[in-house]
mmCIF file of C-alpha atoms and ligand atoms in Angstrom:
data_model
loop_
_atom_site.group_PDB
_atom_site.id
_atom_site.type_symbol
_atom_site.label_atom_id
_atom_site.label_comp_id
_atom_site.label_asym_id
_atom_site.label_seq_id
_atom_site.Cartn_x
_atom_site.Cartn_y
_atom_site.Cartn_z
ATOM 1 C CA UNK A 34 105.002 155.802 75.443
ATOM 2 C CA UNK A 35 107.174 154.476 73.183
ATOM 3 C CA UNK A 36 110.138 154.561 74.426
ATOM 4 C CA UNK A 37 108.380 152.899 77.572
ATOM 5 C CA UNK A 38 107.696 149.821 75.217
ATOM 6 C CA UNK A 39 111.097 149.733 73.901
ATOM 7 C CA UNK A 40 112.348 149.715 77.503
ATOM 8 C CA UNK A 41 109.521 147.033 78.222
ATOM 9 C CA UNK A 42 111.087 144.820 75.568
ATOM 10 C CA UNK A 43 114.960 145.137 76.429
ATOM 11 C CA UNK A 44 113.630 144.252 79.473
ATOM 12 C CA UNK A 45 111.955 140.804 78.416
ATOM 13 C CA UNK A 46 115.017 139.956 76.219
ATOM 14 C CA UNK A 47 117.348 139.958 78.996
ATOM 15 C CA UNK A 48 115.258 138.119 81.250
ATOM 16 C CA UNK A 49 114.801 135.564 78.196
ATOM 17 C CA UNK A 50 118.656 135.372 77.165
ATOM 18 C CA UNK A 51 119.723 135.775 81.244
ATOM 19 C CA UNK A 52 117.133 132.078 81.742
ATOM 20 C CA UNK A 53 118.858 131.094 78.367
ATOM 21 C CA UNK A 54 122.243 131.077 79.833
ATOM 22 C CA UNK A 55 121.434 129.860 83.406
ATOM 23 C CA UNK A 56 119.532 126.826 81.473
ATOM 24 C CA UNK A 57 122.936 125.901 79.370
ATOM 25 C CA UNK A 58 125.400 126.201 81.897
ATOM 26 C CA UNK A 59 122.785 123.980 84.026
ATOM 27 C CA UNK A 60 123.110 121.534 80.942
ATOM 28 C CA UNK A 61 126.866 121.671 80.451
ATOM 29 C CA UNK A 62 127.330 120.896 84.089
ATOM 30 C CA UNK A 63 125.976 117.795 84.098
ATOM 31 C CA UNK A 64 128.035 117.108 80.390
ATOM 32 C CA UNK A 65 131.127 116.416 82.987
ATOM 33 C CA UNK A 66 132.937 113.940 84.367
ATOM 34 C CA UNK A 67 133.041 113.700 88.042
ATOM 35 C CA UNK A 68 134.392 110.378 87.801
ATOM 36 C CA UNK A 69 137.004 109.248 89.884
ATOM 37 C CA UNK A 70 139.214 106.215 90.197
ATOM 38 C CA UNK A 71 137.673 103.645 93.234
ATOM 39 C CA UNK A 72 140.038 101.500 95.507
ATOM 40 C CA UNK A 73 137.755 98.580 93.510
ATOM 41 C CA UNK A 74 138.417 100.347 90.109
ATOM 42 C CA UNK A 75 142.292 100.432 90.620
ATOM 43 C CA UNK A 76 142.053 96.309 92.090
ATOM 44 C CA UNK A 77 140.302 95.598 88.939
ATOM 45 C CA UNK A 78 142.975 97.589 86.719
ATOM 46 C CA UNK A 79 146.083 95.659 85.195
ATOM 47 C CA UNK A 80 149.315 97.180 84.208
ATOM 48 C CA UNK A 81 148.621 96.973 80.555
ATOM 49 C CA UNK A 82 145.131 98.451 80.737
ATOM 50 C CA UNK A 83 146.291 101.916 82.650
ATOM 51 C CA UNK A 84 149.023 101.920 79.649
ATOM 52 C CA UNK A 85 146.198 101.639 76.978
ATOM 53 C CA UNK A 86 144.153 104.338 78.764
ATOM 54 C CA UNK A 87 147.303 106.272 79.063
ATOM 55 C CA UNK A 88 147.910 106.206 75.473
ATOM 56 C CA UNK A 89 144.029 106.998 74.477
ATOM 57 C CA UNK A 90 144.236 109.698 76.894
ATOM 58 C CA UNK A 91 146.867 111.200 75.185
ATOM 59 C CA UNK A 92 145.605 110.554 71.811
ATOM 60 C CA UNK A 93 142.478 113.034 72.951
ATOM 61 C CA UNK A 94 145.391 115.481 73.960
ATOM 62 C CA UNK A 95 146.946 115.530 70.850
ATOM 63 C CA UNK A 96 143.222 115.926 69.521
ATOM 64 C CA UNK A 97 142.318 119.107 71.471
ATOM 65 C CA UNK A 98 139.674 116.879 72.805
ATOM 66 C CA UNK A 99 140.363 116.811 76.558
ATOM 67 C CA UNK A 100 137.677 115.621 78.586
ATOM 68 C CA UNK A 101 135.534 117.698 80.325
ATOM 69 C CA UNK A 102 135.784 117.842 84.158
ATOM 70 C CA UNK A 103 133.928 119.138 87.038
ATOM 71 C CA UNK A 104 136.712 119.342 89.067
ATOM 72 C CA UNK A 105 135.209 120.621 91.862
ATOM 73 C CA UNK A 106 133.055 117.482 91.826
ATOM 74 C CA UNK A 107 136.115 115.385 91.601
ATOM 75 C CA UNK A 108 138.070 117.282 94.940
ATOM 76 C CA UNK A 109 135.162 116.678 97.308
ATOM 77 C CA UNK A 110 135.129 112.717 95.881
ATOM 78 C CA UNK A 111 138.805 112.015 96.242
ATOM 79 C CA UNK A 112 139.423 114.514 99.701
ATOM 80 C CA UNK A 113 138.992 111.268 101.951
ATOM 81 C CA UNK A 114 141.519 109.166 99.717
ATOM 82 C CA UNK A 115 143.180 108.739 96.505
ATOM 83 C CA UNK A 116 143.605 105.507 94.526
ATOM 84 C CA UNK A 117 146.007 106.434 91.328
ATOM 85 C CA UNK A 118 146.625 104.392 88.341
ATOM 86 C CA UNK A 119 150.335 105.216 87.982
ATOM 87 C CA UNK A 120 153.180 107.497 88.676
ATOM 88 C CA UNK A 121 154.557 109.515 85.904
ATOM 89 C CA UNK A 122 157.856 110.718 86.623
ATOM 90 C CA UNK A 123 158.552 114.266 84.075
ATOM 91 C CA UNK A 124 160.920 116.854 83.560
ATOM 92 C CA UNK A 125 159.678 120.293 85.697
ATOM 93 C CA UNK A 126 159.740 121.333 81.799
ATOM 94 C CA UNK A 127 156.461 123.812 81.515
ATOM 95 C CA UNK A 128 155.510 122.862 77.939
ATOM 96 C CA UNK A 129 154.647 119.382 79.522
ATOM 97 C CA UNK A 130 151.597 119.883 81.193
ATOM 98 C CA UNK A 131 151.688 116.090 82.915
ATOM 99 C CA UNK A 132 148.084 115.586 83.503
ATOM 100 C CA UNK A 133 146.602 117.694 80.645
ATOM 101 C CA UNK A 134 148.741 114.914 78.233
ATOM 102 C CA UNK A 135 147.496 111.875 79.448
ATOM 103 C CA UNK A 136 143.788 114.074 80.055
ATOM 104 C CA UNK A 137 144.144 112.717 83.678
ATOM 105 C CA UNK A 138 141.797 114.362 86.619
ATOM 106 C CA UNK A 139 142.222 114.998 90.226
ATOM 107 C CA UNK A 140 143.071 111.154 91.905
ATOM 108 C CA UNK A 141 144.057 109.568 88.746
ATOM 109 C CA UNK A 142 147.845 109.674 88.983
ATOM 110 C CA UNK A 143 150.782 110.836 90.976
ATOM 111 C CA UNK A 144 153.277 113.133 89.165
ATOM 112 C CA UNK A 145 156.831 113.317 90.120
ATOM 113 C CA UNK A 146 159.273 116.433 88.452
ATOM 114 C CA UNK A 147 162.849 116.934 88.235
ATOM 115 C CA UNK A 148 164.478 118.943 85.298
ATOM 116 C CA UNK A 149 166.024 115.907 83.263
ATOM 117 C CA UNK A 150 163.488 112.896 85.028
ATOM 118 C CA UNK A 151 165.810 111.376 86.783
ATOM 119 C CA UNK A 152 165.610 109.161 89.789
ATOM 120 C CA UNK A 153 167.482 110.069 92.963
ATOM 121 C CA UNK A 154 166.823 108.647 96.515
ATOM 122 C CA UNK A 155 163.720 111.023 97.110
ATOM 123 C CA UNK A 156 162.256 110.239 93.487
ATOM 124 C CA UNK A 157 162.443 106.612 94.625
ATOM 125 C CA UNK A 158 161.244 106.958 97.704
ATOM 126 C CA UNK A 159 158.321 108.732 95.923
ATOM 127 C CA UNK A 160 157.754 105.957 93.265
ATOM 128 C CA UNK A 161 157.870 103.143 96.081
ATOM 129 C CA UNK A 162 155.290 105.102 97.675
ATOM 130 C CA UNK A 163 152.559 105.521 94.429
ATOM 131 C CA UNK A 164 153.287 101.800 94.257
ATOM 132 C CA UNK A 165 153.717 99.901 97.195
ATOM 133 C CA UNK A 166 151.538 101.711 99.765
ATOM 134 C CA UNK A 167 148.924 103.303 97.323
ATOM 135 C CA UNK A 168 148.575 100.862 94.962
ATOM 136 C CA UNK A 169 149.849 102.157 91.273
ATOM 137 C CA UNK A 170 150.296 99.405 88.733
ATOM 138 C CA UNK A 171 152.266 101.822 86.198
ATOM 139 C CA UNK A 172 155.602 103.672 86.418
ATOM 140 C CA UNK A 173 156.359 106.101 83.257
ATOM 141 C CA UNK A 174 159.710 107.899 82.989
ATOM 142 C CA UNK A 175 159.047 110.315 79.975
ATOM 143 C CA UNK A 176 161.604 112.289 78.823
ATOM 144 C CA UNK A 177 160.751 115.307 76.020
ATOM 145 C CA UNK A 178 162.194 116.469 72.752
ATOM 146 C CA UNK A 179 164.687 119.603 73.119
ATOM 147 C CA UNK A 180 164.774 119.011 76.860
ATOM 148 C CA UNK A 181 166.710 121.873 78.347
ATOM 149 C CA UNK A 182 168.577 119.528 81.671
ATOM 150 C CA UNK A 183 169.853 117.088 78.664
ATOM 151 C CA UNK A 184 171.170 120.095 76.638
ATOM 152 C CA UNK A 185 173.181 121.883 79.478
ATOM 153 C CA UNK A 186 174.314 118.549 80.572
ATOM 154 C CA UNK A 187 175.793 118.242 77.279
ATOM 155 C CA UNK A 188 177.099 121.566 77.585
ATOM 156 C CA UNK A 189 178.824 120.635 80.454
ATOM 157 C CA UNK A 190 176.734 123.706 82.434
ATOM 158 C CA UNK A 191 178.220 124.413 85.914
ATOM 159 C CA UNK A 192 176.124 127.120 87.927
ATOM 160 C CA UNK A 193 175.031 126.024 91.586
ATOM 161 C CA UNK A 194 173.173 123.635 92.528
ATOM 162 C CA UNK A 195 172.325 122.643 88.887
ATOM 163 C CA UNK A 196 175.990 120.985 88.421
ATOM 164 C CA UNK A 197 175.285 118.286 90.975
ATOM 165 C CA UNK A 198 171.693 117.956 88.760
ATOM 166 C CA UNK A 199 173.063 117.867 85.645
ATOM 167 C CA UNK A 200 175.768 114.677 87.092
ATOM 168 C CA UNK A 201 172.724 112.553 87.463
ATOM 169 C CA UNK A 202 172.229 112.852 83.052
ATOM 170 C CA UNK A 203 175.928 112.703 82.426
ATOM 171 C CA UNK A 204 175.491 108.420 82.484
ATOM 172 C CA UNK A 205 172.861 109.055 79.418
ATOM 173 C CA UNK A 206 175.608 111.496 77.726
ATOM 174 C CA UNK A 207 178.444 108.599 78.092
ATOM 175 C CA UNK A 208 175.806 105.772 76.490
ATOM 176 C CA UNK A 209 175.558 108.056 73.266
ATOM 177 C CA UNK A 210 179.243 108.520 73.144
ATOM 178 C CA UNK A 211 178.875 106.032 69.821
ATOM 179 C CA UNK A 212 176.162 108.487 68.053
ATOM 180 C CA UNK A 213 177.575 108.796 64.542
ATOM 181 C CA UNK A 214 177.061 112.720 63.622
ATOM 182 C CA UNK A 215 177.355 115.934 65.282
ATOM 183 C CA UNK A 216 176.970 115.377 69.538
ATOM 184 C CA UNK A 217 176.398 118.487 70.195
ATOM 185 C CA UNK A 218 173.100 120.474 70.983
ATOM 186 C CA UNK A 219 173.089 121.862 67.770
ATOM 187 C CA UNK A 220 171.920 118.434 66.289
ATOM 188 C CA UNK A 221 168.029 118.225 67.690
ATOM 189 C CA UNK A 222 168.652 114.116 66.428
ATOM 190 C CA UNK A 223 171.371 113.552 69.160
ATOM 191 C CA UNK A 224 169.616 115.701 71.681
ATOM 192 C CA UNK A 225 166.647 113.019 71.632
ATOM 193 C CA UNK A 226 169.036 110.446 71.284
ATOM 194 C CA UNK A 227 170.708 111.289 75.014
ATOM 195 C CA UNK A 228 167.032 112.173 76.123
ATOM 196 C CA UNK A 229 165.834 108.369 75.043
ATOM 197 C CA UNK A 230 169.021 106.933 76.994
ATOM 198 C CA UNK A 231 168.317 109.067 79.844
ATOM 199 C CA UNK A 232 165.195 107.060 79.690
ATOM 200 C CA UNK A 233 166.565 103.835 79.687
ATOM 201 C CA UNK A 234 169.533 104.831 82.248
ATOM 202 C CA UNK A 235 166.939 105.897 84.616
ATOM 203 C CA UNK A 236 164.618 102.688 84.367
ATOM 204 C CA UNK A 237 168.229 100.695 84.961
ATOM 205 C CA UNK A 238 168.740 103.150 88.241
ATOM 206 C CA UNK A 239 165.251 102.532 89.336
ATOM 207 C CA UNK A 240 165.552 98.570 88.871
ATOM 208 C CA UNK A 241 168.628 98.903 90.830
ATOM 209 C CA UNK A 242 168.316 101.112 93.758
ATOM 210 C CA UNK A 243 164.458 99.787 94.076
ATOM 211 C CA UNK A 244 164.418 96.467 95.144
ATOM 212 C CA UNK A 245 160.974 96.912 95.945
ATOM 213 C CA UNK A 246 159.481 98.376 92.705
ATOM 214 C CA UNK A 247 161.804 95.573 90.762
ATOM 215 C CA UNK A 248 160.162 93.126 93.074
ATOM 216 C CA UNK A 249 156.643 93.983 92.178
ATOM 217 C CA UNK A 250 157.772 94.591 89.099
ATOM 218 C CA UNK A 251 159.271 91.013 88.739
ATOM 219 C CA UNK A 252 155.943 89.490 90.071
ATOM 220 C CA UNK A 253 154.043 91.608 86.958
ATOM 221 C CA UNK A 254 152.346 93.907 90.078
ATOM 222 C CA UNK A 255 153.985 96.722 88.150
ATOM 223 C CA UNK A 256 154.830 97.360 84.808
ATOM 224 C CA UNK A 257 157.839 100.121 84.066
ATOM 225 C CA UNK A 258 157.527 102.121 80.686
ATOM 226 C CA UNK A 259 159.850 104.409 78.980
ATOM 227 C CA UNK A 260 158.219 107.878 77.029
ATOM 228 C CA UNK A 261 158.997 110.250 74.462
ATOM 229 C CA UNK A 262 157.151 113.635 74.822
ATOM 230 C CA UNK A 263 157.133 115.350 71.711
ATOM 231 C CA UNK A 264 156.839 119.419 71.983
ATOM 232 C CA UNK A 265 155.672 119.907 68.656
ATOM 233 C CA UNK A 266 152.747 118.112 68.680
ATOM 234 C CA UNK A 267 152.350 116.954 72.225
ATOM 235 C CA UNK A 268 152.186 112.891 70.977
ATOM 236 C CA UNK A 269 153.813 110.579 73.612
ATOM 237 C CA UNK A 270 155.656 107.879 72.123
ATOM 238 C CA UNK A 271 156.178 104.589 74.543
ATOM 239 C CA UNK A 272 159.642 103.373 74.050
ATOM 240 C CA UNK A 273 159.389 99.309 73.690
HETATM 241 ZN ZN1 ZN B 440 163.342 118.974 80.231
#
């Protein structure tokens, strides 16, 4: 009899913590965002704006205070068309999780990776695309501390395919040729400074070889920013 009511009452309990859990995950679901960005939310968006949210985004990151998503929600909202802030264009580096550091969800922004974030004709093609057909007011080149493209172009690396990458950096190498110190990739300080002038040399390249995107960017349609990604603490610095 006894151990009938003992059985009778591990019983109940489940049933009581099983409703428990079904009740809190019912609650939790409805704690996320299934937000998503409208063609009238990115008209009503300006360049300096998506940068502010970009920054506050990241300042969650760096928090461990990502927002929480339902992204299932968010795929069947955005499946019949996307309307992105910006374009971020990143190393293929794995420790910089692109969307994760600006706490971006599905339809918020295009990403574009190449070891060492250059541009090249498809990267441009790319960027013209997020900008001038679907409507993204931001371009960010962000280049990352220790970045392993900038350090074997330093090295002068030749293996494959990833000599005719590593040419694309070599301008950024040659614009540090003045660093006072130790250029090699020893010296983490002249590492970030060739990463920061890859930057800068790949803003000049797309300005150049985009006469669209310098067009809209002329006309203040788009704004282009420089970034710093840093790996120890995941903080984005904008270069000014
Ligand atoms: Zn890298």
């Amino acid at each position: 009899m006894k151990a009938i009511k003992n059985l009778f009452t591990l019983v109940f309990s489940v049933a009581i913590f099983t409703a428990c859990v079904a009740q809190d995950a019912q609650q939790n679901k409805t704690d996320l965002s299934s937000d998503v960005i409208t063609q009238d939310d990115q008209a009503a968006l300006t360049p300096q704006a998506i940068i502010q949210g970009l920054k506050e985004g990241n300042e969650r990151y760096v928090n461990n205070n990502l927002t929480p998503r339902d992204y299932q929600a968010q795929v069947k909202a955005t499946a019949k068309g996307q309307y992105p802030e910006a374009i971020i264009i990143s190393c293929v580096d794995s420790r910089v999780p692109v969307e994760n550091v600006f706490d971006k969800g599905v339809g918020d922004i295009f990403v574009a990776r190449v070891a060492g974030n250059f541009v090249n004709e498809d990267i441009l093609g790319s960027s013209e695309f997020a900008t001038a057909v679907a409507g993204s007011k931001v371009v960010v080149i962000m280049g990352h501390e220790a970045c392993g493209a900038v350090k074997a172009a330093i090295d002068g690396v030749e293996m494959g395919n990833i000599t005719a990458m590593l040419d694309k950096i070599e301008p950024a190498i040659e614009m540090t040729a003045g660093y006072q110190g130790d250029r090699s990739t020893a010296n983490n300080d002249y590492v970030t400074e060739v990463v920061n002038n890859n930057v800068v040399n790949t803003i000049a390249e797309m300005r150049k070889n985009s006469p669209i995107i310098a067009e809209l960017e002329r006309n203040g349609e788009v704004v282009i920013a420089g970034a710093f990604y840093d790996l120890d603490t995941g903080k984005v610095t904008f270069l000014e």
